[in-house]
mmCIF file of C-alpha atoms (C1' of nucleotides) in Angstrom:
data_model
loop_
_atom_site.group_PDB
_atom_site.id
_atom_site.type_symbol
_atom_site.label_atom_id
_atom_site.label_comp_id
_atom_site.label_asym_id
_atom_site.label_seq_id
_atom_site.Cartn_x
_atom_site.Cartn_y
_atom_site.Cartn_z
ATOM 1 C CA UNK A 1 0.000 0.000 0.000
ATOM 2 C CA UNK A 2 1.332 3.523 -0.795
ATOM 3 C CA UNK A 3 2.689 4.976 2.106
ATOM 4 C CA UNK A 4 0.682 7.946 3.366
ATOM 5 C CA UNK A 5 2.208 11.322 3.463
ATOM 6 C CA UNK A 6 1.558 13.636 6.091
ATOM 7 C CA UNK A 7 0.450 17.500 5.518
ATOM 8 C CA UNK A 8 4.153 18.415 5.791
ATOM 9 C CA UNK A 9 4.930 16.198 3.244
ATOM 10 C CA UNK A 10 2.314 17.231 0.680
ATOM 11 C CA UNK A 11 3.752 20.678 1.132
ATOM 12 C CA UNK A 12 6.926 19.674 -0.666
ATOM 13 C CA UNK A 13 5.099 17.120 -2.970
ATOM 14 C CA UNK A 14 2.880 20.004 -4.100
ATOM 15 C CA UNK A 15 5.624 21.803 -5.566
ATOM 16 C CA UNK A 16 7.268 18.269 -6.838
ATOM 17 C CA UNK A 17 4.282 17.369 -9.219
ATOM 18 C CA UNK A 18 5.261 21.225 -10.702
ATOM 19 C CA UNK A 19 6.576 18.804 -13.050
ATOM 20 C CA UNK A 20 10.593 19.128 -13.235
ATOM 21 C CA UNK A 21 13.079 17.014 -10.755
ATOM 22 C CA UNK A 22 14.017 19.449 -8.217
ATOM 23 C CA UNK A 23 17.409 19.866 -5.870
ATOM 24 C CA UNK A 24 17.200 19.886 -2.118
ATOM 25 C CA UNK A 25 18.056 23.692 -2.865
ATOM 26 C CA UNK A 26 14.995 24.189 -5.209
ATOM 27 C CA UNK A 27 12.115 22.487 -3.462
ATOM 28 C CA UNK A 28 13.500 24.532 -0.428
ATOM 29 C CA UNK A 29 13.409 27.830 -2.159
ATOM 30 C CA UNK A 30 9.907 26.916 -3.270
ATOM 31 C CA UNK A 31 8.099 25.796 0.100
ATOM 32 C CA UNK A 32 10.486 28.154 2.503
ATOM 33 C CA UNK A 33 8.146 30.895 1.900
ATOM 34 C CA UNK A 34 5.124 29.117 2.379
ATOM 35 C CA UNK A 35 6.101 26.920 5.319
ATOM 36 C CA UNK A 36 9.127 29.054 6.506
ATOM 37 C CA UNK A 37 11.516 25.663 7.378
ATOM 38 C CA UNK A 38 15.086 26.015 7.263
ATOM 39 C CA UNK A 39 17.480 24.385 4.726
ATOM 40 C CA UNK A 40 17.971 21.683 7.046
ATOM 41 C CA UNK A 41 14.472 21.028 7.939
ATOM 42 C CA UNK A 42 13.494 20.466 3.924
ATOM 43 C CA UNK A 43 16.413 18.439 3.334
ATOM 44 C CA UNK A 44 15.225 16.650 6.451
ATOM 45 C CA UNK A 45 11.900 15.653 5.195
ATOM 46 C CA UNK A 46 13.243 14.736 2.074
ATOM 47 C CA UNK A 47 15.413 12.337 3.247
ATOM 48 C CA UNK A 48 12.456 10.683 5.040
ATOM 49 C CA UNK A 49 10.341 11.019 2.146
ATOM 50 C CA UNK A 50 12.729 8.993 -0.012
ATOM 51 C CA UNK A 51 13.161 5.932 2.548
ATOM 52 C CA UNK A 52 9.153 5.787 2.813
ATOM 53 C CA UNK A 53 8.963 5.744 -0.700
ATOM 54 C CA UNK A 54 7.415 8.927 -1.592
ATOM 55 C CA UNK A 55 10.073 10.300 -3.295
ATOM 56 C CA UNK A 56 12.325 9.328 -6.026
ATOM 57 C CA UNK A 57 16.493 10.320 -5.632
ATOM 58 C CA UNK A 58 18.425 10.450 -8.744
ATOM 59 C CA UNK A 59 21.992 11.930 -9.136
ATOM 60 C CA UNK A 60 22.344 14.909 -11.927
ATOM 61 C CA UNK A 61 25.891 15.293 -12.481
ATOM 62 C CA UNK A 62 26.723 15.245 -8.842
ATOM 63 C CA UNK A 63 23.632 16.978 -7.358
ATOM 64 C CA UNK A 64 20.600 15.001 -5.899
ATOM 65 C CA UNK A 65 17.375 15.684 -7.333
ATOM 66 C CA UNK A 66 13.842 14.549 -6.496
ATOM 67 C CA UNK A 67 11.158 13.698 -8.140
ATOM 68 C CA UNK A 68 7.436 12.144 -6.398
ATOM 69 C CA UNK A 69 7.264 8.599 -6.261
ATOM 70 C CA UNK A 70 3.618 9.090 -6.261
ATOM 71 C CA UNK A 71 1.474 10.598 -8.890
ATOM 72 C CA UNK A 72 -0.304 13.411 -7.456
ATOM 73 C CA UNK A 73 -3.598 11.522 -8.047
ATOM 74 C CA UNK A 74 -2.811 8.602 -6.481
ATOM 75 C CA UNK A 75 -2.151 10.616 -3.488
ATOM 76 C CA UNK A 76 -4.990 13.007 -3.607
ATOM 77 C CA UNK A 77 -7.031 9.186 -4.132
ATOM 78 C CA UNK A 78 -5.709 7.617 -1.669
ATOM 79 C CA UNK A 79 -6.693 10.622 1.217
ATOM 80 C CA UNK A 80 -10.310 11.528 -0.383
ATOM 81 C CA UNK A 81 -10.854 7.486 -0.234
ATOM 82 C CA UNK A 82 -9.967 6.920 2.836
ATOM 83 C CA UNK A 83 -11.691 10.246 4.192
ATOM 84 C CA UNK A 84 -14.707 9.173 2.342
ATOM 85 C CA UNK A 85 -15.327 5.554 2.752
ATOM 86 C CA UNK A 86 -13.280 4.786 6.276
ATOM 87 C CA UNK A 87 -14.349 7.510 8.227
ATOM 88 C CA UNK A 88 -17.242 8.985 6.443
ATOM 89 C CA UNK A 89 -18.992 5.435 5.091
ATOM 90 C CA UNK A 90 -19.843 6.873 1.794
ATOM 91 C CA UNK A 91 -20.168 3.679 0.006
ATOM 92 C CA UNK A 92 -20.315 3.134 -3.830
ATOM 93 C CA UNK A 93 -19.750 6.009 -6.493
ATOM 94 C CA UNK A 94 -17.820 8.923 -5.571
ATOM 95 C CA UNK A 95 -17.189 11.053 -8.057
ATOM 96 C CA UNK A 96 -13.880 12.155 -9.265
ATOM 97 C CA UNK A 97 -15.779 15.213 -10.807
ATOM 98 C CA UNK A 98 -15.847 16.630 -7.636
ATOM 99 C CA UNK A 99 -11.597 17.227 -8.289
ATOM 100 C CA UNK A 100 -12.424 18.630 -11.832
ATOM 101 C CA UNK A 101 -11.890 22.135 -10.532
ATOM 102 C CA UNK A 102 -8.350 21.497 -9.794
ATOM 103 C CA UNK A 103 -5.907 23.502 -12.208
ATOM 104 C CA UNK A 104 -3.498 20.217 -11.723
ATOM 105 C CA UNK A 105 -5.812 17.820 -12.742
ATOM 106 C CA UNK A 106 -6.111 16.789 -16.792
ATOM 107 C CA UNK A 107 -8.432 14.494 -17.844
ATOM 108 C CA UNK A 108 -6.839 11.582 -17.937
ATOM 109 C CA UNK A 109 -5.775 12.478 -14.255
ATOM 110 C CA UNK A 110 -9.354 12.662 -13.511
ATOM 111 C CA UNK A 111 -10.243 9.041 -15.735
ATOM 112 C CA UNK A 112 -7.300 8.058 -13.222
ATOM 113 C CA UNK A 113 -8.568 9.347 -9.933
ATOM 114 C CA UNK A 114 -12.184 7.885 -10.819
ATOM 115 C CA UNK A 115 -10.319 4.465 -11.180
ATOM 116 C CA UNK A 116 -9.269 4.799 -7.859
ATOM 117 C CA UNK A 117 -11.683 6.307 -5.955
ATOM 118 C CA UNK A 118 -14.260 3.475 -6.980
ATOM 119 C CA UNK A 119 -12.067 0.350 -6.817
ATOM 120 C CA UNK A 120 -13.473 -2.400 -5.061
ATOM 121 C CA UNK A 121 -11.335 -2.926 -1.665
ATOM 122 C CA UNK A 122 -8.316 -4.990 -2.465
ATOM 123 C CA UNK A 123 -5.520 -2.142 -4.071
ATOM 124 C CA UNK A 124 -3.772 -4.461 -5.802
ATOM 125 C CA UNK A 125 -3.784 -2.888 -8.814
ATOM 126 C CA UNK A 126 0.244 -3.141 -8.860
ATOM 127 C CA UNK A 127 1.500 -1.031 -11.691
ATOM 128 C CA UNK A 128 4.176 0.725 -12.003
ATOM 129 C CA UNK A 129 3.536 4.049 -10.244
ATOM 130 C CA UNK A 130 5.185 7.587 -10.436
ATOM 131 C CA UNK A 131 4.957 10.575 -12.680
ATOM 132 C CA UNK B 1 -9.041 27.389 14.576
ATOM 133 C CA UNK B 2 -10.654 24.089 15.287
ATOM 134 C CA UNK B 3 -8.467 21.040 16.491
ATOM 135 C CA UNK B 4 -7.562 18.595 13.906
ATOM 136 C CA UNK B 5 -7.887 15.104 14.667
ATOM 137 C CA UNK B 6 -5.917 12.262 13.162
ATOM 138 C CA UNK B 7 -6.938 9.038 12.107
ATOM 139 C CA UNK B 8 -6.999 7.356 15.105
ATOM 140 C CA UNK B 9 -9.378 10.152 16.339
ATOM 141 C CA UNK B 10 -11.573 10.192 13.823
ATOM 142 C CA UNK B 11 -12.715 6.253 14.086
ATOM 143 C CA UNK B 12 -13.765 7.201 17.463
ATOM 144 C CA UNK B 13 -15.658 10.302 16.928
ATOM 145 C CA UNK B 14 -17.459 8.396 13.487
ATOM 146 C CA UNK B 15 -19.346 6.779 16.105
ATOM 147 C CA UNK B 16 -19.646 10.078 18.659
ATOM 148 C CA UNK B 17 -21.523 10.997 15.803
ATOM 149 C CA UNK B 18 -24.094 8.256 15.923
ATOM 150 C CA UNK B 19 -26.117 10.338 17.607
ATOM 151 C CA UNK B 20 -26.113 9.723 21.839
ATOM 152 C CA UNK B 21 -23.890 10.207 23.946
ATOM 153 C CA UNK B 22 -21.327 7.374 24.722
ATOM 154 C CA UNK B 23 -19.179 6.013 28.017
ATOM 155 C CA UNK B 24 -15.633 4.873 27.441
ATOM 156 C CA UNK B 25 -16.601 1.554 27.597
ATOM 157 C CA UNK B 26 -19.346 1.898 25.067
ATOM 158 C CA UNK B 27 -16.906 4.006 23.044
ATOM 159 C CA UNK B 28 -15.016 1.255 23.454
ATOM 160 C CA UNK B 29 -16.876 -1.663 22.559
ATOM 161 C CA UNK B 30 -17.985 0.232 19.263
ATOM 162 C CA UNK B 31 -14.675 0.840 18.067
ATOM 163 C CA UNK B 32 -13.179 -2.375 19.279
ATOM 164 C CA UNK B 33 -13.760 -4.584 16.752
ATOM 165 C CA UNK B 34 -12.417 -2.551 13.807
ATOM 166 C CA UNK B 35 -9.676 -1.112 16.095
ATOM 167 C CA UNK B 36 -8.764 -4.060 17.929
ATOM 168 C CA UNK B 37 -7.354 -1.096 20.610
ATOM 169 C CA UNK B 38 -7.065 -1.907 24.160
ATOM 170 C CA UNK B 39 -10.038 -0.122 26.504
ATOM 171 C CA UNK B 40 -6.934 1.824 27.974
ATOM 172 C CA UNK B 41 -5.671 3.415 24.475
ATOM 173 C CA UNK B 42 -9.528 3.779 24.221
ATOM 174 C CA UNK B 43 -9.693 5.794 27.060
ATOM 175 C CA UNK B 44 -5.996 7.609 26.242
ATOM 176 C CA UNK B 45 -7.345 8.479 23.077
ATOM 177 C CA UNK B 46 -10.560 9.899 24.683
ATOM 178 C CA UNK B 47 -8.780 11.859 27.309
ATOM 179 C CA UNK B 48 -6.434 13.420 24.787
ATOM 180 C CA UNK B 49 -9.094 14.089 22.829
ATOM 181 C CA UNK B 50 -11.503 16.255 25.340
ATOM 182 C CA UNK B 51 -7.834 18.293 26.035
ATOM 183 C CA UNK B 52 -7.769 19.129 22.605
ATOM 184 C CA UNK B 53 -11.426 20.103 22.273
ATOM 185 C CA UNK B 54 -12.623 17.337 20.311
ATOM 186 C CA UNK B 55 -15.127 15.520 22.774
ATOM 187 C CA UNK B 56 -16.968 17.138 25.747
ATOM 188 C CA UNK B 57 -17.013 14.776 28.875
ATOM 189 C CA UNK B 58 -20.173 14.836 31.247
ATOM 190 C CA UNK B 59 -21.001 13.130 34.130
ATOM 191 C CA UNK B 60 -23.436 11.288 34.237
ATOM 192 C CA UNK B 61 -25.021 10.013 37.701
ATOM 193 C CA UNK B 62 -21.135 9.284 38.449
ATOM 194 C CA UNK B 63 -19.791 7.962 34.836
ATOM 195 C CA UNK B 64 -18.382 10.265 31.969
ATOM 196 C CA UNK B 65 -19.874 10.499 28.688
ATOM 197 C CA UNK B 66 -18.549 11.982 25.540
ATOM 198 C CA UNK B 67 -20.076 13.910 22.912
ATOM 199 C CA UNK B 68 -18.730 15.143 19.637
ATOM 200 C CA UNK B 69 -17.478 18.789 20.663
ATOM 201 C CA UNK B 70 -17.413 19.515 16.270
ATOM 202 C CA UNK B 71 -20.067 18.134 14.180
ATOM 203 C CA UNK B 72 -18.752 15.947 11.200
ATOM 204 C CA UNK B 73 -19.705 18.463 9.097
ATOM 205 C CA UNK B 74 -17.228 20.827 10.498
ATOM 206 C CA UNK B 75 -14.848 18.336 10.852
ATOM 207 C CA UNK B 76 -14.880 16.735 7.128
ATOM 208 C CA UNK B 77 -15.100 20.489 5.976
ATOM 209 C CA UNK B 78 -11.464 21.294 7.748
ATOM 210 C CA UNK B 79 -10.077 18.243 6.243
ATOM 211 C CA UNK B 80 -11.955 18.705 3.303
ATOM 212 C CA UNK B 81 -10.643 22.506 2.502
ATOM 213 C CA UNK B 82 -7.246 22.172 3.548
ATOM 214 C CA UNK B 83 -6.413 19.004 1.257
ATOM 215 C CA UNK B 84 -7.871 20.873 -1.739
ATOM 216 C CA UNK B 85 -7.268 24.058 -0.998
ATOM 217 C CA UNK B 86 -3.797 24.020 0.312
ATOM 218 C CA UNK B 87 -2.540 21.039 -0.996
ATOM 219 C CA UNK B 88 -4.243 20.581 -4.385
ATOM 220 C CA UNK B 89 -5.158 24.041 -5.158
ATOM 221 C CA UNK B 90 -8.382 23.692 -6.059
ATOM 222 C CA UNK B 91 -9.887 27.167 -6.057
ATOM 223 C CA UNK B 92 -12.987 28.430 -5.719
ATOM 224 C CA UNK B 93 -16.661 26.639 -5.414
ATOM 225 C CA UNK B 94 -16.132 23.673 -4.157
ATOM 226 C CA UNK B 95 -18.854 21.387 -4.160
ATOM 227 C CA UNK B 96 -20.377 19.946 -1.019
ATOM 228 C CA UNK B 97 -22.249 17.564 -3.316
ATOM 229 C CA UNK B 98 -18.970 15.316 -3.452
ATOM 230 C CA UNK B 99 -20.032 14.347 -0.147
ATOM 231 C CA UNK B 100 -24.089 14.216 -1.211
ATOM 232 C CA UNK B 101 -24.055 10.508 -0.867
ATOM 233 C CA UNK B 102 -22.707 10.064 2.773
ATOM 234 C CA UNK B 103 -25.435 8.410 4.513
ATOM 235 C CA UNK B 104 -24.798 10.837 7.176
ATOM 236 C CA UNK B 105 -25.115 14.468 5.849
ATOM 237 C CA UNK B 106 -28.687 15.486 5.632
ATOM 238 C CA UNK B 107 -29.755 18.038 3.449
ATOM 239 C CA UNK B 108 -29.075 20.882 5.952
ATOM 240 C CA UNK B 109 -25.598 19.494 6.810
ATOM 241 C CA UNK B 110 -24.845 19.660 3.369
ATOM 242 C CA UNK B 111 -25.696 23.189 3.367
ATOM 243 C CA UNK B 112 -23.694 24.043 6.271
ATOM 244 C CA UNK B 113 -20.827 22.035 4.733
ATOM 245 C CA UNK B 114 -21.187 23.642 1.278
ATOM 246 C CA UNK B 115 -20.717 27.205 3.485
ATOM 247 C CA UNK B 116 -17.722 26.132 5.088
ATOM 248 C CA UNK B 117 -15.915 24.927 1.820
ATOM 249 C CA UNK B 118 -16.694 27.893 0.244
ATOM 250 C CA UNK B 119 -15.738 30.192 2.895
ATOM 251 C CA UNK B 120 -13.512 32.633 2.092
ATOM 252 C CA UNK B 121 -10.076 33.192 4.488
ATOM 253 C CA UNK B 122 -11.070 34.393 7.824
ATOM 254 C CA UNK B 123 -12.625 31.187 9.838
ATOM 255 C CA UNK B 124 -13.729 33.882 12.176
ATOM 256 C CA UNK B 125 -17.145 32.634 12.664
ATOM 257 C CA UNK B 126 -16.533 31.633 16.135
ATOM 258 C CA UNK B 127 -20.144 31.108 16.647
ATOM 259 C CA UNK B 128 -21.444 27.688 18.933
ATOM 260 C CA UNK B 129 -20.091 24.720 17.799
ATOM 261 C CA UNK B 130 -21.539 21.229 18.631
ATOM 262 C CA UNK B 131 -23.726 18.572 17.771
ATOM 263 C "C1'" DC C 1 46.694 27.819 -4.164
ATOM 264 C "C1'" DG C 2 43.876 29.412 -0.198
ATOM 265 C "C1'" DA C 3 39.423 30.991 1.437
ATOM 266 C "C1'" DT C 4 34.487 30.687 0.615
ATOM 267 C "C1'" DT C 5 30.176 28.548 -0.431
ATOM 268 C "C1'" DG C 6 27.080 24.887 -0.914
ATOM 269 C "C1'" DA C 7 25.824 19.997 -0.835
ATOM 270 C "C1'" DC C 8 25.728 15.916 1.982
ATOM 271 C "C1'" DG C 9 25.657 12.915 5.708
ATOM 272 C "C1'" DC C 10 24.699 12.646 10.527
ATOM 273 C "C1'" DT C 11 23.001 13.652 14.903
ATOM 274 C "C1'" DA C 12 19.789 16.013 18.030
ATOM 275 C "C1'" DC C 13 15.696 16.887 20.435
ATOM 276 C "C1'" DA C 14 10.998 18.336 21.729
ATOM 277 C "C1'" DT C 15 6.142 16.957 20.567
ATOM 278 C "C1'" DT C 16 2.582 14.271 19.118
ATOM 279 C "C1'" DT C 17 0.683 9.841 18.281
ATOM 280 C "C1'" DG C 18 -0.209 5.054 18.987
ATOM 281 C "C1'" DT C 19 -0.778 1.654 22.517
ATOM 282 C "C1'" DA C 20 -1.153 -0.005 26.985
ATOM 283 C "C1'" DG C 21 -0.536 -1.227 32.094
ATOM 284 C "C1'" DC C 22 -1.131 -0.325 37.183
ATOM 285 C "C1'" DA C 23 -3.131 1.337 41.471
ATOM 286 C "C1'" DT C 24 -7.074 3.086 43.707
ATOM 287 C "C1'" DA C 25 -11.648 4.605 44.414
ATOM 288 C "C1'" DT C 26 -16.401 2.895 43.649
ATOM 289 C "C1'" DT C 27 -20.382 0.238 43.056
ATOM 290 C "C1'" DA C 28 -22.941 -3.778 43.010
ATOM 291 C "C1'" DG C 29 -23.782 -8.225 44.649
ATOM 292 C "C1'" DC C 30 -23.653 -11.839 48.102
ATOM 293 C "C1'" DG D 1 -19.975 -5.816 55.712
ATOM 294 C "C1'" DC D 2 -16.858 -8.100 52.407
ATOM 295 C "C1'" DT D 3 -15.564 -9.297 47.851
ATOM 296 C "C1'" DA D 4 -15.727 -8.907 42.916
ATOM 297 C "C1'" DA D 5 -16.331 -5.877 38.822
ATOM 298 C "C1'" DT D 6 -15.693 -1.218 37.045
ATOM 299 C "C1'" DA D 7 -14.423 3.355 36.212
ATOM 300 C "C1'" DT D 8 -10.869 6.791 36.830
ATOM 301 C "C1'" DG D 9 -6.563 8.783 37.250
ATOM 302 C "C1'" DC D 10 -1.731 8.274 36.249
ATOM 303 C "C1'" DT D 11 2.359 6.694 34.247
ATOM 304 C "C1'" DA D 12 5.021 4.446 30.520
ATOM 305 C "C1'" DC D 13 7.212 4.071 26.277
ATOM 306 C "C1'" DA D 14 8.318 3.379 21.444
ATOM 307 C "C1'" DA D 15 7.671 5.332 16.851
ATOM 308 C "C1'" DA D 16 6.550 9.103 13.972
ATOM 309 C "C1'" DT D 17 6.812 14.041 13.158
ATOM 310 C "C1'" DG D 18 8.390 18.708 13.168
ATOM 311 C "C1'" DT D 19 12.496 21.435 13.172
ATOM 312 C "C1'" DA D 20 17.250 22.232 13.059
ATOM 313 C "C1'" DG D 21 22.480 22.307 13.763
ATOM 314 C "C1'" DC D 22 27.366 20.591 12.920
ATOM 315 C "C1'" DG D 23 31.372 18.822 10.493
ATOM 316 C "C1'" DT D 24 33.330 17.630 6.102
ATOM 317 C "C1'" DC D 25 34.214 17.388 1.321
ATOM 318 C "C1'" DA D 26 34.174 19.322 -3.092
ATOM 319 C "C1'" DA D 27 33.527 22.963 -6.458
ATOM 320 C "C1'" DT D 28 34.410 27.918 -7.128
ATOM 321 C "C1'" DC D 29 36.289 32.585 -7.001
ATOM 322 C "C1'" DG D 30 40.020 35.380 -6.446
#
DNA sequence: CGATTGACGCTACATTTGTAGCATATTAGC
DNA sequence: GCTAATATGCTACAAATGTAGCGTCAATCG
């Protein structure tokens, strides 16, 4: 099962899904405003985000760069789901049109996030997963 | 701002929600079964939660009872707006309807959920908040 | 080439969360 | 009245989270 990211977390995978692999350096400059961490506190979280699996480490000519391990759908799926149908018991059909307002979303994303949303318990819909 | 409550919290106050107020040990043997907690993290989780503002505790002819202190609809509304709001930026109307098939929001909940969702900034509408 | 700057790898530490046990005060039956 | 369940009040403790600093190595600017 994915692992779940806390709201921390989704404030550097937020800027992540921008779409381009980013450098401890960038993602910091991007979320320091918002969330006011230091350097060490972003580099922190990514280090912790890549040994639970949410993010993905690659080496760019000597410079670490991250990219989400997890498609911002299947994250944003995973949270409404579990919001939904654990704690809220809304059974059967819930519709991924209620997402089609977000600027991130295409349609595909939102064919995607339907997929999810309604699947029948059992998540073993084992793809590959990540951008 | 209102508390937030974590998972853990929120299986117990799905069931604050039923409607009556509950003992511990009611609490307890509602959540049990899906929890598989212990009465005392049952009653830790209970404790913590009335210090945060999430239950009320009464006495009743000697034992406590808890009530909800935030009605779902507040509390799915929180969660609600800050994972598409902050996290997804969804802008704008955002429609209660997703949640229209809950078997728990009644028409006027819906209403009161569609306000919060749509509420602009300020949460400064500190009026009563309860059942 | 020496000093500076940034990236990395670790370590640190206070809170919050998840989970639970123990001792004591009570209440309800014998 | 004495004993057996209970309810309450505390205490415990590991793991997860939130937040950050330090030392070192390498690339860079003079």
């Amino acid at each position: 099962m994915s692992p779940t990211a806390t709201r921390t977390e989704l404030s550097i995978l937020k800027h992540l899904w921008s779409g381009n692999r980013m450098s401890a350096r960038e993602v910091h400059d991007a979320v320091s405003t918002e969330t006011g961490w230091s350097y060490s506190t972003t580099r922190t979280l990514l280090t912790r985000m890549e040994e639970k699996g949410l993010v993905a480490k690659a080496d760019v000519h000597g410079v670490a760069v991250y990219a989400p391990a997890l498609s911002r759908v299947t994250v944003l799926g995973a949270l409404a789901r579990e919001l939904t149908r654990d704690v809220f018991d809304i059974k059967g059909a819930l519709p991924a049109s209620m997402f089609a307002d977000s600027p991130h979303l295409t349609g595909d994303e939102l064919a995607e996030l339907d997929a999810i949303l309604n699947a029948e318990g059992s998540n073993s819909k084992d793809g590959d997963e990540k951008q």
